[in-house]
Short mmCIF file of C-alpha atoms in Angstrom, two decimals:
data_model
loop_
_atom_site.label_atom_id
_atom_site.label_comp_id
_atom_site.label_asym_id
_atom_site.label_seq_id
_atom_site.Cartn_x
_atom_site.Cartn_y
_atom_site.Cartn_z
CA UNK A 1 177.54 173.67 27.86
CA UNK A 2 178.06 176.13 25.04
CA UNK A 3 180.28 178.33 27.21
CA UNK A 4 182.32 175.32 28.33
CA UNK A 5 182.96 174.17 24.78
CA UNK A 6 183.70 177.72 23.69
CA UNK A 7 186.27 177.99 26.50
CA UNK A 8 188.03 174.77 25.42
CA UNK A 9 191.09 175.04 23.17
CA UNK A 10 190.27 175.67 19.52
CA UNK A 11 191.03 172.74 17.23
CA UNK A 12 190.72 174.80 14.02
CA UNK A 13 188.57 172.13 12.38
CA UNK A 14 186.42 174.70 10.57
CA UNK A 15 189.29 176.99 9.58
CA UNK A 16 192.73 178.17 10.66
CA UNK A 17 192.26 181.91 11.20
CA UNK A 18 192.32 183.72 14.52
CA UNK A 19 188.63 184.56 14.06
CA UNK A 20 187.97 180.80 14.23
CA UNK A 21 189.38 180.65 17.76
CA UNK A 22 187.06 183.46 18.87
CA UNK A 23 183.84 181.95 17.49
CA UNK A 24 181.44 180.68 20.15
CA UNK A 25 180.46 177.02 20.03
CA UNK A 26 176.72 176.67 19.54
CA UNK A 27 174.56 173.66 20.32
CA UNK A 28 171.78 173.08 17.79
CA UNK A 29 169.70 170.52 19.71
CA UNK A 30 169.78 168.80 23.10
CA UNK A 31 167.64 165.72 23.69
CA UNK A 32 167.38 164.14 27.13
CA UNK A 33 166.86 160.46 27.93
CA UNK A 34 165.01 159.49 31.10
CA UNK A 35 164.89 156.42 33.31
CA UNK A 36 161.37 155.40 32.30
CA UNK A 37 161.81 151.81 31.12
CA UNK A 38 159.19 150.45 33.54
CA UNK A 39 156.38 152.58 32.15
CA UNK A 40 157.49 152.02 28.53
CA UNK A 41 157.47 148.25 29.11
CA UNK A 42 153.90 148.43 30.47
CA UNK A 43 152.76 150.71 27.64
CA UNK A 44 154.05 148.16 25.13
CA UNK A 45 152.21 145.35 26.92
CA UNK A 46 149.05 147.47 26.95
CA UNK A 47 149.47 148.16 23.23
CA UNK A 48 149.65 144.45 22.49
CA UNK A 49 146.43 143.88 24.44
CA UNK A 50 144.72 146.66 22.48
CA UNK A 51 145.99 145.15 19.23
CA UNK A 52 144.59 141.75 20.25
CA UNK A 53 141.37 143.39 21.51
CA UNK A 54 141.87 141.80 24.94
CA UNK A 55 140.16 144.60 26.82
CA UNK A 56 140.13 143.02 30.29
CA UNK A 57 143.89 142.41 30.17
CA UNK A 58 144.38 145.92 28.84
CA UNK A 59 142.33 147.33 31.75
CA UNK A 60 144.41 145.31 34.22
CA UNK A 61 147.67 146.67 32.82
CA UNK A 62 146.23 150.22 32.76
CA UNK A 63 145.17 149.93 36.40
CA UNK A 64 148.58 148.59 37.40
CA UNK A 65 150.29 151.54 35.69
CA UNK A 66 147.89 154.09 37.17
CA UNK A 67 148.25 152.67 40.68
CA UNK A 68 152.02 152.57 40.40
CA UNK A 69 152.22 156.18 39.22
CA UNK A 70 149.73 157.41 41.81
CA UNK A 71 151.42 155.66 44.74
CA UNK A 72 155.13 155.90 44.02
CA UNK A 73 156.78 159.28 44.29
CA UNK A 74 160.09 157.44 43.87
CA UNK A 75 159.00 156.17 40.44
CA UNK A 76 157.78 159.62 39.38
CA UNK A 77 161.05 161.22 40.46
CA UNK A 78 163.07 158.52 38.68
CA UNK A 79 161.09 158.96 35.46
CA UNK A 80 161.58 162.75 35.45
CA UNK A 81 165.31 162.74 36.13
CA UNK A 82 167.48 162.88 33.00
CA UNK A 83 170.06 160.09 32.86
CA UNK A 84 171.78 161.17 29.67
CA UNK A 85 171.59 163.74 26.93
CA UNK A 86 172.40 163.86 23.26
CA UNK A 87 173.81 167.09 21.84
CA UNK A 88 174.12 168.17 18.23
CA UNK A 89 176.50 171.03 17.51
CA UNK A 90 176.12 173.61 14.77
CA UNK A 91 179.71 173.16 13.57
CA UNK A 92 182.31 170.45 13.17
CA UNK A 93 184.51 172.42 15.58
CA UNK A 94 181.90 172.09 18.32
CA UNK A 95 181.49 168.37 17.65
CA UNK A 96 185.25 167.85 17.77
CA UNK A 97 185.60 169.70 21.07
CA UNK A 98 182.74 167.63 22.44
CA UNK A 99 184.46 164.39 21.43
CA UNK A 100 187.52 165.49 23.44
CA UNK A 101 185.52 166.58 26.49
CA UNK A 102 186.78 163.84 28.86
CA UNK A 103 190.42 164.45 27.89
CA UNK A 104 190.09 168.24 28.07
CA UNK A 105 188.66 168.29 31.61
CA UNK A 106 191.65 166.24 32.77
CA UNK A 107 193.86 169.25 31.98
CA UNK A 108 194.46 171.50 34.98
CA UNK A 109 193.06 174.62 33.31
CA UNK A 110 189.73 172.89 32.59
CA UNK A 111 189.35 170.63 35.66
CA UNK A 112 186.53 172.81 37.00
CA UNK A 113 184.39 171.56 34.09
CA UNK A 114 184.46 167.92 35.25
CA UNK A 115 181.09 168.24 36.96
CA UNK A 116 177.74 169.74 36.02
CA UNK A 117 174.96 170.28 38.57
CA UNK A 118 176.96 168.28 41.11
CA UNK A 119 177.49 165.19 38.94
CA UNK A 120 180.56 164.15 37.01
CA UNK A 121 180.14 164.28 33.25
CA UNK A 122 181.11 161.28 31.14
CA UNK A 123 181.01 161.99 27.41
CA UNK A 124 180.72 158.98 25.12
#
């Protein structure tokens, strides 16, 4: 992603010199979000049972989660597949190029950046 953003047209947000256009865009942090709402929901329910000291109900929820995870490869795959990511850039220039990602990949010179790992990218 850094090379893509570096390749995009410079917006000169951090300066107006030619050296600004040649600076690589660096990503400071990437955080992924996963499709794991089912397990989070059950963990919350289990936490409530622990809080209320309802150990039999807690055991029942724990068994349900364990059985589900042990017997569903589909669920495991779903929980380990990123569904979105959050990127923080080191500079305002990088952030600004990121905000224009969808518009930039519509340009002919950057159309090859529309997909990543076989999926279309939608920046919001």
